[in-house]
Coordinates of C-alpha atoms in Angstrom, one line a residue:
M1 CA 242.9 119.6 121.4
K2 CA 240.8 122.6 120.2
I3 CA 240.9 126.0 121.8
K4 CA 237.4 127.1 122.8
S5 CA 237.7 130.8 122.3
V6 CA 234.0 131.3 121.6
V7 CA 233.2 129.6 124.9
Y8 CA 235.5 131.8 126.8
A9 CA 234.3 134.9 125.1
S10 CA 230.8 134.1 126.3
V11 CA 231.7 133.7 130.0
F12 CA 232.8 137.4 130.0
G13 CA 229.6 138.5 128.3
T14 CA 226.6 140.3 129.7
A15 CA 224.5 137.5 131.0
F16 CA 226.2 135.6 133.8
L17 CA 223.7 133.2 135.4
L18 CA 223.5 132.7 139.2
A19 CA 224.4 129.1 140.0
G20 CA 221.9 126.8 141.6
C21 CA 223.6 123.7 142.8
S22 CA 223.4 121.6 146.0
S23 CA 222.2 123.2 149.2
A24 CA 225.7 123.3 150.6
A25 CA 226.9 125.0 147.4
S26 CA 224.1 127.5 147.2
N27 CA 224.9 128.8 150.6
N28 CA 228.1 130.2 149.2
T29 CA 226.6 132.0 146.2
N30 CA 226.4 135.4 147.9
S31 CA 229.8 135.3 149.7
A32 CA 233.0 137.1 149.0
V33 CA 236.4 135.7 148.5
H34 CA 238.1 137.2 151.6
V35 CA 241.8 137.0 151.5
T36 CA 244.0 137.7 154.5
G37 CA 247.2 136.2 153.3
S38 CA 248.9 134.1 150.6
P39 CA 247.5 130.6 150.3
T40 CA 249.8 127.7 150.2
V41 CA 249.4 124.5 148.2
S42 CA 251.1 122.3 150.8
N43 CA 248.2 122.5 153.2
A44 CA 245.9 119.6 152.1
T45 CA 243.0 120.9 154.2
N46 CA 243.1 124.2 152.3
T47 CA 242.7 126.2 155.6
S48 CA 245.2 128.8 154.5
A49 CA 243.4 129.4 151.2
P50 CA 240.5 131.8 151.2
T51 CA 237.2 130.0 151.4
T52 CA 233.7 131.4 150.8
N53 CA 232.1 129.4 153.6
P54 CA 233.3 126.9 156.3
T55 CA 230.8 124.5 154.7
N56 CA 233.3 124.0 151.9
S57 CA 235.8 122.1 154.0
A58 CA 233.1 120.0 155.7
V59 CA 231.7 118.9 152.3
S60 CA 235.2 118.1 151.1
N61 CA 236.0 115.9 154.2
Q62 CA 232.8 114.0 153.7
T63 CA 233.6 113.3 150.1
T64 CA 237.1 112.1 151.0
A65 CA 236.0 110.0 154.0
G66 CA 233.0 108.3 152.4
G67 CA 234.0 108.2 148.7
S68 CA 236.4 106.2 146.6
V69 CA 240.1 106.7 146.2
A70 CA 239.3 108.3 142.8
E71 CA 236.9 110.8 144.5
A72 CA 239.5 111.6 147.1
A73 CA 242.1 112.3 144.4
A74 CA 239.6 114.5 142.6
V75 CA 239.0 116.5 145.8
Q76 CA 242.7 117.0 146.2
M77 CA 243.2 118.2 142.6
I78 CA 240.3 120.6 143.0
R79 CA 241.7 122.0 146.2
E80 CA 245.2 122.3 144.7
S81 CA 243.8 123.9 141.5
M82 CA 242.1 126.6 143.6
Q83 CA 245.2 127.2 145.7
L84 CA 247.5 127.4 142.7
A85 CA 245.1 129.8 140.9
Y86 CA 245.8 132.5 143.5
G87 CA 249.3 132.6 142.0
G88 CA 248.2 132.2 138.4
K89 CA 249.1 128.6 138.1
L90 CA 247.5 125.2 137.5
P91 CA 248.5 121.6 138.3
Y92 CA 250.7 119.9 135.7
V93 CA 251.7 123.3 134.2
P94 CA 255.0 124.9 135.3
Y95 CA 254.2 128.3 133.9
A96 CA 252.0 131.0 135.5
A97 CA 249.7 133.6 134.1
N98 CA 250.8 137.3 134.7
T99 CA 254.4 136.5 135.6
T100 CA 255.4 134.4 132.5
N101 CA 256.2 135.6 129.0
I102 CA 255.4 133.2 126.1
D103 CA 259.1 133.4 125.1
T104 CA 260.0 131.5 128.3
V105 CA 257.6 128.7 127.3
T106 CA 259.0 128.5 123.7
Q107 CA 262.6 128.4 125.0
K108 CA 261.7 125.4 127.2
W109 CA 259.0 123.6 125.2
G110 CA 259.8 124.7 121.7
A111 CA 257.3 126.0 119.1
A112 CA 253.6 125.5 119.8
T113 CA 251.6 123.0 117.8
H114 CA 249.7 125.9 116.5
Q115 CA 248.7 129.5 117.3
D116 CA 245.4 131.2 116.9
V117 CA 244.1 134.7 117.3
A118 CA 241.2 134.3 119.8
G119 CA 239.5 136.2 122.5
A120 CA 241.6 138.9 124.1
G121 CA 244.9 137.9 122.4
I122 CA 246.8 135.0 120.8
Y123 CA 246.6 131.4 121.9
A124 CA 249.5 128.9 121.7
T125 CA 248.5 125.3 121.9
Y126 CA 250.9 122.5 123.0
S127 CA 248.9 119.4 122.1
S128 CA 251.4 116.9 123.4
R129 CA 251.4 118.6 126.8
Q130 CA 247.7 119.1 126.9
T131 CA 248.2 122.8 127.6
A132 CA 247.4 126.1 125.9
F133 CA 248.4 129.7 126.7
G134 CA 246.7 133.0 125.9
F135 CA 249.1 136.0 125.7
N136 CA 248.9 139.7 124.8
K137 CA 250.9 141.7 122.3
G138 CA 253.8 142.0 124.7
G139 CA 253.9 138.2 125.1
Q140 CA 252.7 138.3 128.7
I141 CA 250.6 135.2 129.4
F142 CA 247.1 136.1 130.7
D143 CA 245.4 132.6 130.4
V144 CA 246.8 129.2 131.3
R145 CA 244.6 126.2 130.3
S146 CA 245.1 122.6 131.1
Y147 CA 243.5 119.6 129.4
A148 CA 245.5 117.1 131.5
P149 CA 243.9 113.7 131.6
Q150 CA 244.2 113.6 135.4
L151 CA 242.1 116.7 135.7
Q152 CA 239.5 115.4 133.2
T153 CA 238.6 112.7 135.8
I154 CA 236.9 115.5 137.9
T155 CA 233.1 115.8 137.7
L156 CA 230.9 118.8 137.8
S157 CA 229.4 117.8 141.2
E158 CA 232.8 117.3 142.7
V159 CA 233.8 120.9 141.9
T160 CA 230.7 122.4 143.4
Q161 CA 230.9 120.1 146.5
V162 CA 234.5 121.2 147.2
L163 CA 234.4 124.8 146.2
G164 CA 230.7 125.7 146.7
A165 CA 228.6 127.6 144.2
P166 CA 230.6 129.5 141.6
G167 CA 230.7 133.3 141.5
A168 CA 229.1 133.0 138.1
T169 CA 228.3 130.3 135.5
R170 CA 227.4 130.4 131.9
H171 CA 225.9 127.9 129.5
Y172 CA 227.1 128.4 125.9
A173 CA 227.5 126.2 122.8
G174 CA 227.1 123.0 124.7
D175 CA 229.4 123.9 127.6
S176 CA 229.0 125.1 131.2
I177 CA 231.7 127.4 132.5
L178 CA 232.0 127.8 136.3
L179 CA 233.9 130.9 137.4
Y180 CA 235.6 131.2 140.8
P181 CA 237.5 134.4 141.7
A182 CA 241.0 133.6 142.9
G183 CA 241.9 136.8 144.7
P184 CA 242.1 140.2 143.1
M185 CA 244.3 139.1 140.1
F186 CA 242.9 135.8 138.8
Q187 CA 239.8 133.9 137.8
L188 CA 239.6 130.1 137.9
L189 CA 237.3 128.7 135.2
W190 CA 236.1 125.1 135.0
V191 CA 234.7 124.1 131.6
F192 CA 232.3 121.1 131.4
P193 CA 230.0 119.8 128.7
D194 CA 226.4 120.7 129.6
A195 CA 224.7 118.2 131.7
T196 CA 222.1 116.0 129.9
S197 CA 219.6 113.3 130.8
S198 CA 222.2 110.7 129.8
N199 CA 225.1 112.5 131.3
A200 CA 223.9 114.3 134.4
N201 CA 227.3 114.7 136.0
P202 CA 229.8 115.4 133.2
H203 CA 233.6 115.2 133.4
L204 CA 235.8 118.3 133.1
D205 CA 236.9 119.3 129.6
H206 CA 239.6 121.7 130.8
V207 CA 240.4 124.2 133.5
S208 CA 241.8 127.7 133.1
V209 CA 243.3 130.4 135.2
F210 CA 242.7 133.8 133.7
C211 CA 244.2 137.3 134.5
P212 CA 241.8 140.1 133.4
Q213 CA 244.3 142.8 134.2
D214 CA 246.8 141.5 131.6
T215 CA 244.2 141.9 128.8
V216 CA 244.0 145.7 129.4
N217 CA 245.3 147.5 126.3
L218 CA 245.5 151.2 127.1
M219 CA 246.8 152.1 123.7
A220 CA 243.8 150.5 121.9
Q221 CA 241.2 151.4 124.6
N222 CA 238.5 153.4 123.0
E223 CA 236.3 153.7 126.1
P224 CA 237.2 155.8 129.2
S225 CA 238.1 154.0 132.4
P226 CA 235.2 153.8 134.8
Q227 CA 235.2 156.3 137.7
I228 CA 234.2 155.4 141.3
V229 CA 232.4 158.1 143.3
V230 CA 231.7 157.6 147.0
N231 CA 228.1 158.7 147.8
E232 CA 227.8 157.9 151.5
A233 CA 231.2 157.9 153.3
P234 CA 232.2 155.1 155.6
G235 CA 230.6 155.3 159.0
T236 CA 227.8 157.6 157.8
V237 CA 225.3 154.7 158.2
G238 CA 227.0 151.9 160.2
S239 CA 229.9 149.9 158.8
L240 CA 229.1 150.6 155.2
F241 CA 229.8 153.0 152.4
T242 CA 228.0 153.4 149.1
F243 CA 229.3 154.5 145.7
S244 CA 228.4 154.9 142.1
I245 CA 230.3 153.9 139.0
L246 CA 230.4 156.6 136.3
S247 CA 231.5 156.3 132.7
A248 CA 230.9 152.6 132.5
P249 CA 232.5 151.5 129.2
K250 CA 230.2 150.7 126.4
G251 CA 230.4 147.1 125.1
Y252 CA 231.7 145.9 128.5
S253 CA 230.0 144.4 131.5
L254 CA 230.8 144.6 135.1
S255 CA 232.6 141.4 136.1
E256 CA 234.1 141.9 139.6
L257 CA 234.3 144.3 142.5
E258 CA 237.3 144.3 144.7
W259 CA 238.4 145.9 148.0
I260 CA 242.2 146.2 148.2
G261 CA 243.0 147.0 151.8
S262 CA 246.2 148.4 153.2
G263 CA 246.4 145.6 155.7
K264 CA 246.7 142.9 153.0
E265 CA 243.0 142.3 153.3
T266 CA 241.2 141.7 150.0
V267 CA 237.5 141.1 149.3
V268 CA 236.4 140.0 145.9
N269 CA 232.8 139.6 144.6
T270 CA 231.5 138.9 141.2
Q271 CA 228.7 141.1 139.9
Q272 CA 226.2 138.2 140.5
Q273 CA 227.4 137.7 144.1
A274 CA 227.0 141.4 144.8
L275 CA 223.5 141.4 143.4
Q276 CA 222.6 138.5 145.6
N277 CA 224.2 140.2 148.6
G278 CA 222.0 143.3 147.8
A279 CA 219.0 141.0 148.0
D280 CA 219.8 139.0 151.2
G281 CA 222.7 140.7 152.9
G282 CA 225.3 138.0 152.4
L283 CA 228.3 137.3 154.5
V284 CA 230.3 140.4 155.7
P285 CA 232.5 141.7 154.4
N286 CA 231.0 142.0 150.9
F287 CA 229.9 144.2 148.1
Q288 CA 226.2 144.8 147.5
I289 CA 224.3 146.1 144.4
S290 CA 220.9 147.5 144.9
G291 CA 217.8 146.3 143.0
D292 CA 218.1 149.1 140.4
G293 CA 221.6 148.1 139.7
S294 CA 223.0 151.6 140.0
T295 CA 223.8 151.9 143.7
F296 CA 226.8 149.9 145.1
G297 CA 227.8 149.4 148.7
F298 CA 230.6 147.8 150.7
D299 CA 229.7 146.3 154.1
Y300 CA 232.6 145.6 156.4
P301 CA 233.0 144.2 160.0
A302 CA 234.3 146.1 163.0
S303 CA 237.6 144.4 162.7
M304 CA 238.3 146.3 159.4
V305 CA 237.6 149.8 161.0
G306 CA 240.7 151.9 160.7
Q307 CA 241.8 150.2 157.5
A308 CA 242.5 152.2 154.4
G309 CA 242.1 150.9 150.9
H310 CA 240.5 151.4 147.5
V311 CA 237.8 149.8 145.4
V312 CA 238.7 148.3 142.0
V313 CA 236.0 147.4 139.4
I314 CA 236.7 145.2 136.5
F315 CA 234.7 145.4 133.3
Q316 CA 235.1 142.8 130.5
N317 CA 233.9 142.6 127.0
T318 CA 232.8 139.4 125.1
N319 CA 236.4 138.7 124.2
G320 CA 237.5 138.8 127.9
Q321 CA 239.4 142.0 127.4
A322 CA 239.2 144.2 130.6
I323 CA 239.0 147.8 131.5
L324 CA 239.7 148.7 135.2
G325 CA 238.6 151.5 137.4
Q326 CA 240.0 152.4 140.8
S327 CA 238.8 154.7 143.5
T328 CA 240.8 157.1 145.5
S329 CA 241.9 156.0 149.0
I330 CA 239.0 155.2 151.3
N331 CA 239.3 155.1 155.1
L332 CA 236.9 152.7 156.9
K333 CA 235.3 154.3 160.0

């Protein structure tokens, strides 16, 4: 089992590609992850987990009802992976990103098969357990990867049918990496071999849950944190406010935009989703980026009026390391 650090580095690079999958999936490309509570894994229908479009559950039910037992099992594993990712976890791995130190793993599992400096930190590979962990200098795990054989039965089309179009996808060195935001803390990454004429629907190589915030290294940060400046205040022009991002860090690319509301309401868009929303409006609430790429907006429904919160922007470099910026408190009017 080989750690694909170069592949992961590429997914956080400058050129995310908008996904173009099935019609049901593409409907979700411009939508936000809208979280109103903590998802639970026990709900098989995934109704408590944030979804980008009601179409997701309909597609999943069709797959389960009309497909084989193996397809139904794949659907269940995909749903469970998405739900667990909101807590930094994956199926078949008892340790979570963000809340686990690598010392806890070594105490229970022993020494890793090998360790490598890769991406934003150090990676410990446990070959016999089909698992790898990325951790920072303090030992905090920011990346959990599973190569479990059960998960490797999942196909590319099954992921997009169940979860819809990814927030971003990247093709690099023979692999396709599909990124799905999992709330404000985590990203769920599905890594497949590129589809070919002889293998149009490849099986999963591995899945990863990644915590960008835990790659932030303020002591070694050479670039200033980005600043968020509100241009048009909420309510000036409808249920919308616009803002600019100043001091964007050099060598880093905008990855995600987040609204963290006081009422436990969170909205997450990747940069690619926000660009698409800027072009066609998207599903509200959402972030939008104008055609020139310099003007940002947040569009919200009437139900969010009166809520206070702040905007968080995540920039990542080609190693996955993150720099965060946060606005002052914003009141929606």
